[in-house]
Tab-separated table of C-alpha atoms in Angstrom:
chain	number	residue	atom	x	y	z
A	7	MET	CA	131.189	66.853	40.613
A	8	ALA	CA	127.749	67.744	41.899
A	9	ILE	CA	126.130	66.356	38.730
A	10	GLY	CA	127.937	63.031	39.171
A	11	GLN	CA	126.875	62.851	42.804
A	12	ASN	CA	123.267	63.585	41.846
A	13	LEU	CA	123.266	60.878	39.155
A	14	LYS	CA	124.725	58.397	41.632
A	15	SER	CA	122.028	59.317	44.173
A	16	ILE	CA	119.266	58.915	41.581
A	17	LYS	CA	120.609	55.526	40.549
A	18	SER	CA	120.745	54.387	44.172
A	19	THR	CA	117.170	55.593	44.749
A	20	ASN	CA	115.949	53.759	41.644
A	21	ARG	CA	117.665	50.548	42.793
A	22	SER	CA	115.985	50.762	46.182
A	23	SER	CA	112.610	51.595	44.648
A	24	LEU	CA	112.820	48.557	42.372
A	25	LEU	CA	113.737	46.230	45.253
A	26	TYR	CA	110.971	47.568	47.514
A	27	LEU	CA	108.463	47.229	44.658
A	28	LEU	CA	109.357	43.572	44.101
A	29	ASN	CA	109.125	42.981	47.849
A	30	ALA	CA	105.579	44.365	47.848
A	31	LYS	CA	104.374	42.739	44.622
A	32	GLY	CA	106.293	39.452	44.558
A	33	LYS	CA	106.993	38.991	40.843
A	34	MET	CA	106.835	41.571	38.060
A	35	SER	CA	107.911	42.006	34.460
A	36	ARG	CA	110.409	44.691	33.497
A	37	LYS	CA	107.668	46.480	31.580
A	38	ASP	CA	105.365	46.609	34.634
A	39	ILE	CA	108.243	47.737	36.857
A	40	ALA	CA	109.020	50.598	34.459
A	41	SER	CA	105.370	51.649	34.453
A	42	ALA	CA	105.045	51.483	38.255
A	43	LEU	CA	108.249	53.455	38.914
A	44	GLY	CA	107.950	55.941	36.054
A	45	LEU	CA	111.259	54.799	34.545
A	46	THR	CA	112.168	53.984	30.978
A	47	PRO	CA	112.301	50.287	30.013
A	48	ALA	CA	115.992	50.763	29.201
A	49	ALA	CA	116.701	52.100	32.711
A	50	VAL	CA	114.871	49.178	34.325
A	51	THR	CA	116.744	46.697	32.132
A	52	LYS	CA	120.083	48.190	33.143
A	53	ILE	CA	119.287	48.304	36.872
A	54	SER	CA	117.782	44.817	36.918
A	55	GLN	CA	120.766	43.347	35.084
A	56	GLU	CA	123.121	44.792	37.702
A	57	LEU	CA	120.945	43.417	40.500
A	58	ILE	CA	120.876	39.977	38.874
A	59	GLN	CA	124.676	39.980	38.623
A	60	GLU	CA	124.934	40.978	42.290
A	61	GLY	CA	122.541	38.199	43.326
A	62	TYR	CA	119.803	40.510	44.586
A	63	ILE	CA	117.095	39.405	42.156
A	64	VAL	CA	116.531	36.462	39.817
A	65	GLU	CA	114.477	35.796	36.724
A	66	ALA	CA	111.483	33.666	37.566
A	67	GLU	CA	109.085	32.149	35.056
A	68	ALA	CA	108.061	33.682	31.748
A	69	ILE	CA	104.443	34.627	31.071
A	70	LYS	CA	102.583	35.377	27.864
A	71	ASP	CA	101.786	38.994	27.049
A	72	GLY	CA	98.187	38.730	25.899
A	73	GLN	CA	98.357	41.811	23.678
A	74	LYS	CA	101.635	41.164	21.888
A	75	GLY	CA	101.611	37.369	22.040
A	76	ARG	CA	105.173	37.077	23.291
A	77	SER	CA	106.648	35.944	26.585
A	78	GLU	CA	107.735	38.326	29.333
A	79	VAL	CA	110.151	37.222	32.021
A	80	LEU	CA	109.182	37.972	35.611
A	81	LEU	CA	111.696	39.212	38.179
A	82	CYS	CA	111.649	38.420	41.906
A	83	LEU	CA	113.842	39.010	44.942
A	84	LYS	CA	116.515	36.518	45.953
A	85	LEU	CA	116.334	36.470	49.752
A	86	GLN	CA	116.691	32.836	50.831
A	87	ASP	CA	120.499	32.701	50.534
A	88	LYS	CA	121.256	35.926	52.418
A	89	PHE	CA	121.735	35.279	56.123
A	90	VAL	CA	121.803	37.585	59.123
A	91	MET	CA	122.544	37.137	62.786
A	92	GLY	CA	120.208	38.819	65.237
A	93	ILE	CA	120.865	40.064	68.760
A	94	CYS	CA	117.570	41.170	70.287
A	95	SER	CA	117.262	42.495	73.833
A	96	ASP	CA	114.336	43.242	76.088
A	97	LYS	CA	114.238	43.933	79.817
A	98	ASP	CA	114.679	40.277	80.780
A	99	ASN	CA	116.372	38.384	77.947
A	100	ILE	CA	118.756	38.543	75.001
A	101	SER	CA	118.063	36.368	71.947
A	102	PHE	CA	120.729	35.342	69.428
A	103	SER	CA	119.474	34.041	66.091
A	104	ILE	CA	120.313	33.104	62.517
A	105	SER	CA	117.722	33.830	59.828
A	106	ASN	CA	117.588	34.722	56.160
A	107	LEU	CA	116.172	37.838	54.531
A	108	ALA	CA	112.972	35.970	53.706
A	109	GLY	CA	112.294	35.915	57.447
A	110	GLU	CA	112.951	32.189	57.850
A	111	LEU	CA	114.540	31.195	61.169
A	112	PHE	CA	117.373	28.639	61.255
A	113	ASP	CA	118.477	28.832	64.884
A	114	ILE	CA	117.801	30.806	68.058
A	115	VAL	CA	119.195	30.824	71.604
A	116	THR	CA	117.915	32.973	74.468
A	117	ILE	CA	119.871	33.885	77.607
A	118	PRO	CA	118.965	36.022	80.653
A	119	PHE	CA	119.722	39.722	80.271
A	120	ASN	CA	123.380	40.458	80.993
A	121	SER	CA	124.655	43.987	81.589
A	122	ASN	CA	128.308	42.997	81.019
A	123	VAL	CA	128.863	44.049	77.408
A	124	ASP	CA	132.118	42.112	76.976
A	125	GLU	CA	130.467	38.881	78.111
A	126	VAL	CA	127.576	39.396	75.708
A	127	ILE	CA	129.896	40.166	72.783
A	128	GLY	CA	131.906	37.066	73.699
A	129	PHE	CA	128.721	34.989	73.726
A	130	ALA	CA	127.741	36.417	70.325
A	131	ASP	CA	131.163	35.492	68.925
A	132	LYS	CA	130.934	31.916	70.261
A	133	TYR	CA	127.349	31.586	69.010
A	134	LEU	CA	128.420	32.689	65.535
A	135	ASN	CA	131.281	30.183	65.510
A	136	ASP	CA	129.028	27.348	66.691
A	137	SER	CA	126.335	28.225	64.131
A	138	GLY	CA	128.630	27.615	61.176
A	139	TYR	CA	127.583	30.901	59.536
A	140	ARG	CA	130.754	32.915	60.156
A	141	GLY	CA	131.809	34.469	56.871
A	142	LYS	CA	128.385	33.787	55.338
A	143	LEU	CA	126.456	36.697	56.862
A	144	LEU	CA	125.094	39.779	55.170
A	145	GLY	CA	125.384	41.411	58.597
A	146	VAL	CA	124.259	41.457	62.231
A	147	GLY	CA	121.128	43.247	63.437
A	148	VAL	CA	121.037	44.437	67.044
A	149	CYS	CA	117.664	45.419	68.523
A	150	ILE	CA	117.913	47.423	71.722
A	151	VAL	CA	115.613	48.871	74.356
A	152	GLY	CA	115.704	52.665	74.066
A	153	SER	CA	118.799	54.087	72.369
A	154	SER	CA	122.381	52.849	72.145
A	155	LYS	CA	122.854	54.771	75.385
A	156	GLY	CA	119.630	53.409	76.847
A	157	TYR	CA	120.501	51.168	79.797
A	158	GLY	CA	122.478	48.103	80.815
A	159	ILE	CA	124.567	46.580	78.020
A	160	TRP	CA	123.464	49.237	75.553
A	161	GLU	CA	125.135	52.166	77.356
A	162	LEU	CA	128.361	51.510	75.477
A	163	GLU	CA	128.809	54.228	72.829
A	164	ASN	CA	131.160	52.177	70.644
A	165	LEU	CA	129.029	49.012	70.723
A	166	LYS	CA	128.777	48.933	66.912
A	167	GLU	CA	132.542	49.213	66.440
A	168	LYS	CA	133.291	46.549	69.072
A	169	LEU	CA	130.798	44.119	67.542
A	170	GLU	CA	132.030	44.710	63.989
A	171	LYS	CA	135.619	44.130	65.052
A	172	LYS	CA	134.777	40.934	66.937
A	173	LEU	CA	132.262	39.457	64.474
A	174	GLN	CA	134.005	40.700	61.306
A	175	THR	CA	130.819	41.833	59.555
A	176	ASP	CA	128.530	44.861	59.223
A	177	VAL	CA	126.414	45.662	62.287
A	178	VAL	CA	123.128	47.593	62.291
A	179	ILE	CA	121.735	48.814	65.646
A	180	HIS	CA	118.196	50.103	66.138
A	181	ASN	CA	115.465	50.451	68.742
A	182	ASN	CA	113.630	47.131	69.208
A	183	VAL	CA	110.073	48.445	68.789
A	184	ARG	CA	110.867	50.471	65.682
A	185	SER	CA	112.778	47.463	64.318
A	186	PHE	CA	109.627	45.371	64.626
A	187	ALA	CA	107.637	48.083	62.853
A	188	ILE	CA	110.182	47.988	60.014
A	189	ALA	CA	109.644	44.217	59.883
A	190	GLY	CA	105.926	44.876	59.607
A	191	THR	CA	106.436	47.072	56.546
A	192	LEU	CA	108.651	44.434	54.896
A	193	TYR	CA	107.156	41.079	55.867
A	194	ASP	CA	103.605	41.556	57.097
A	195	ASP	CA	100.732	43.595	55.684
A	196	LYS	CA	101.898	45.120	52.387
A	197	GLU	CA	98.763	47.266	52.085
A	198	ARG	CA	99.855	50.824	52.862
A	199	VAL	CA	97.821	53.337	54.832
A	200	SER	CA	98.862	56.872	55.670
A	201	SER	CA	99.288	56.276	59.420
A	202	GLU	CA	99.936	53.145	61.493
A	203	LEU	CA	100.685	52.728	65.184
A	204	TYR	CA	102.606	49.697	66.467
A	205	PHE	CA	101.981	48.885	70.140
A	206	LYS	CA	104.156	46.443	72.065
A	207	TRP	CA	103.120	44.916	75.384
A	208	GLY	CA	105.641	42.482	76.796
A	209	PRO	CA	108.209	42.856	79.567
A	210	GLY	CA	107.969	46.541	78.684
A	211	ILE	CA	105.616	48.836	76.769
A	212	GLY	CA	106.647	50.451	73.517
A	213	SER	CA	105.252	51.990	70.365
A	214	ALA	CA	106.269	53.163	66.921
A	215	ILE	CA	104.617	55.359	64.310
A	216	VAL	CA	104.585	54.465	60.614
A	217	ASN	CA	103.628	57.144	58.077
A	218	ASP	CA	103.221	56.104	54.433
A	219	GLY	CA	105.394	53.047	55.010
A	220	GLU	CA	108.188	54.979	56.764
A	221	VAL	CA	108.936	54.267	60.431
A	222	LEU	CA	109.394	57.566	62.214
A	223	SER	CA	112.215	58.189	64.658
A	224	ALA	CA	111.056	60.887	67.060
A	225	GLY	CA	114.115	60.847	69.311
A	226	ASP	CA	115.014	58.253	71.882
A	227	MET	CA	112.105	59.114	74.156
A	228	GLY	CA	109.881	60.906	71.650
A	229	VAL	CA	106.169	61.276	71.073
A	230	SER	CA	105.639	57.600	70.253
A	231	GLU	CA	107.085	56.336	73.570
A	232	ILE	CA	103.693	55.509	75.012
A	233	GLY	CA	105.266	53.335	77.715
A	234	HIS	CA	106.419	56.454	79.531
A	235	TYR	CA	103.120	58.331	79.478
A	236	ILE	CA	102.285	59.078	83.108
A	237	VAL	CA	98.901	57.529	83.914
A	238	ASN	CA	99.135	57.582	87.729
A	239	PRO	CA	101.261	60.400	89.280
A	240	ASN	CA	101.393	58.592	92.631
A	241	GLY	CA	101.925	55.165	91.134
A	242	ILE	CA	104.715	52.624	90.849
A	243	LYS	CA	108.246	53.888	90.256
A	244	CYS	CA	109.311	53.241	86.663
A	245	ARG	CA	112.811	52.271	85.458
A	246	CYS	CA	113.029	55.753	83.899
A	247	GLY	CA	112.924	57.260	87.417
A	248	ARG	CA	109.428	58.731	87.312
A	249	ARG	CA	106.302	57.399	88.976
A	250	GLY	CA	103.150	56.094	87.351
A	251	CYS	CA	104.395	55.455	83.807
A	252	LEU	CA	102.109	53.178	81.786
A	253	GLU	CA	104.862	50.557	81.526
A	254	ALA	CA	105.224	50.328	85.308
A	255	GLU	CA	101.475	50.347	85.969
A	256	VAL	CA	100.490	47.584	83.527
A	257	ALA	CA	103.543	45.295	83.806
A	258	LEU	CA	102.539	41.631	83.582
A	259	ASP	CA	104.388	38.461	84.493
A	260	MET	CA	102.850	36.031	82.003
A	261	GLY	CA	104.156	33.063	83.971
A	262	ALA	CA	102.583	34.180	87.251
A	263	GLN	CA	99.047	34.881	88.396
A	264	LYS	CA	97.758	37.930	86.556
A	265	GLU	CA	96.550	40.255	89.293
A	266	ASN	CA	94.149	43.035	88.319
A	267	ILE	CA	94.477	41.911	84.701
A	268	TYR	CA	91.281	43.602	83.526
A	269	ASP	CA	92.225	46.905	85.165
A	270	LYS	CA	95.576	46.764	83.390
A	271	ILE	CA	93.951	45.946	80.069
A	272	ASN	CA	91.575	48.896	80.448
A	273	LEU	CA	94.403	51.288	81.361
A	274	ALA	CA	96.616	50.172	78.468
A	275	ALA	CA	93.705	50.344	76.010
A	276	MET	CA	92.801	53.863	77.121
A	277	ALA	CA	96.388	55.097	76.713
A	278	LEU	CA	96.599	53.512	73.265
A	279	MET	CA	93.273	54.951	72.107
A	280	ASN	CA	94.215	58.441	73.308
A	281	THR	CA	97.482	58.201	71.386
A	282	ALA	CA	95.752	56.889	68.253
A	283	THR	CA	93.226	59.756	68.425
A	284	ILE	CA	95.954	62.406	68.666
A	285	LEU	CA	97.858	60.850	65.752
A	286	ASN	CA	94.715	60.199	63.665
A	287	THR	CA	95.881	56.602	63.217
A	288	GLU	CA	94.245	54.477	60.522
A	289	LYS	CA	95.638	51.122	61.628
A	290	ILE	CA	96.909	49.717	64.935
A	291	VAL	CA	99.195	46.649	65.083
A	292	LEU	CA	99.655	44.846	68.416
A	293	PHE	CA	102.626	42.666	69.343
A	294	GLY	CA	104.620	41.383	72.299
A	295	SER	CA	104.389	38.455	74.719
A	296	VAL	CA	101.148	39.643	76.334
A	297	PHE	CA	99.329	39.488	72.992
A	298	LYS	CA	100.367	35.856	72.515
A	299	ASN	CA	97.616	35.142	75.038
A	300	LYS	CA	94.454	34.937	72.923
A	301	GLU	CA	92.093	35.747	75.795
A	302	ILE	CA	94.018	38.906	76.707
A	303	SER	CA	94.403	40.063	73.111
A	304	GLN	CA	90.673	39.620	72.420
A	305	ARG	CA	89.701	41.431	75.614
A	306	PHE	CA	92.150	44.239	74.810
A	307	ILE	CA	90.757	44.720	71.306
A	308	GLN	CA	87.202	44.689	72.649
A	309	GLU	CA	88.127	47.387	75.167
A	310	CYS	CA	89.703	49.513	72.426
A	311	LEU	CA	86.546	49.172	70.316
A	312	LYS	CA	84.436	50.162	73.312
A	313	ILE	CA	86.531	53.293	73.977
A	314	ASN	CA	86.571	54.313	70.321
A	315	PRO	CA	83.302	53.357	68.555
A	316	TYR	CA	84.712	54.574	65.224
A	317	LEU	CA	87.386	51.891	65.347
A	318	THR	CA	86.631	48.503	63.753
A	319	LYS	CA	88.321	45.106	63.951
A	320	LYS	CA	89.686	45.863	60.487
A	321	ASN	CA	91.735	48.694	61.997
A	322	ILE	CA	93.277	46.863	64.961
A	323	ARG	CA	94.862	43.420	65.034
A	324	VAL	CA	97.661	41.310	66.482
A	325	SER	CA	100.657	41.219	64.139
A	326	ASN	CA	101.140	38.142	61.968
A	327	LEU	CA	104.808	38.363	62.999
A	328	ASN	CA	104.168	38.193	66.736
A	329	GLU	CA	105.600	34.667	67.069
A	330	LYS	CA	108.805	35.965	65.409
A	331	VAL	CA	109.322	38.940	67.710
A	332	ALA	CA	112.601	37.522	69.116
A	333	TYR	CA	114.399	37.834	65.770
A	334	ILE	CA	112.357	39.416	62.958
A	335	GLY	CA	113.264	42.994	63.891
A	336	ALA	CA	116.975	42.197	63.589
A	337	THR	CA	116.343	40.569	60.206
A	338	ALA	CA	114.395	43.600	59.016
A	339	ILE	CA	116.932	46.271	59.951
A	340	CYS	CA	119.671	44.325	58.178
A	341	ALA	CA	117.435	43.856	55.150
A	342	ARG	CA	116.622	47.562	54.982
A	343	ARG	CA	120.173	48.886	55.494
A	344	LEU	CA	122.268	46.204	53.787
A	345	PHE	CA	119.931	44.972	51.036
A	346	PHE	CA	117.114	47.323	50.060
A	347	GLU	CA	119.007	50.571	50.643
A	348	LYS	CA	122.626	49.511	50.172
A	349	LYS	CA	124.538	52.267	48.384
């Protein structure tokens, strides 16, 4: 029994490894896949054939093997026809979207934040009906602030079960900042470093740590929750109940006049640089509505470089996915759980 379970686990791991490899490299031959993963050509052929039959990968073009003079068929992921619905919340809004696993957006609607969970689930059900994608989804990704017991709508412990029953599909729920970091590992910079730090500045402040391509989960309010570092003990009261948290001190209304903007940039940059120093971070990725403002993002990066002279512009940048922040995290958590790591 144990041997069978182990073989099943190994097979599942090999499947995931092959899918992640194709995601990183684009197109590869079976021979190159076998070499990269340390598997036999026969094992790769068997796994790839199963994945082709399941519609996970397809055979692309054939290329000539220069040494042997024969053609080799390249394999690539099949992502365009796998759709997910996203429900992404922040402090102010909830976005409902339809996208595919390639990260392409087909529709999105944003409503003001609503703490009535039944109303939100009802809206999600109507949105799914109106979209025409009911019965066509791989699943639904739900990105939340904090944990599933965090605040507002997300305090409901059986949220996953209620959504699955109403929407009749698999539901994956995850923290919104860590979801975006997962999206970064799948859809943005494929070049791996040992330690990355994702920093969100929008309606709230958040962060996530990525080690060797894996997004860490350090508890609901763990070490990476930079938004709740206390930077002013006598400061503004935060939603968490304490005073002087970074999130409360540097909050910005991007539609209003930005008071003390440079002071807030300096404070946020200092907190980020202190965190990056403690974690020995190699790369910092910025995202959120504040960093959609080019002037602010440039000033922020300059301040970070001033605080840490060992940091270069190569090591800190605004995410290429920043314009997709309202849905890409939901896409990514569905892709990871229901595609790349499906058992």
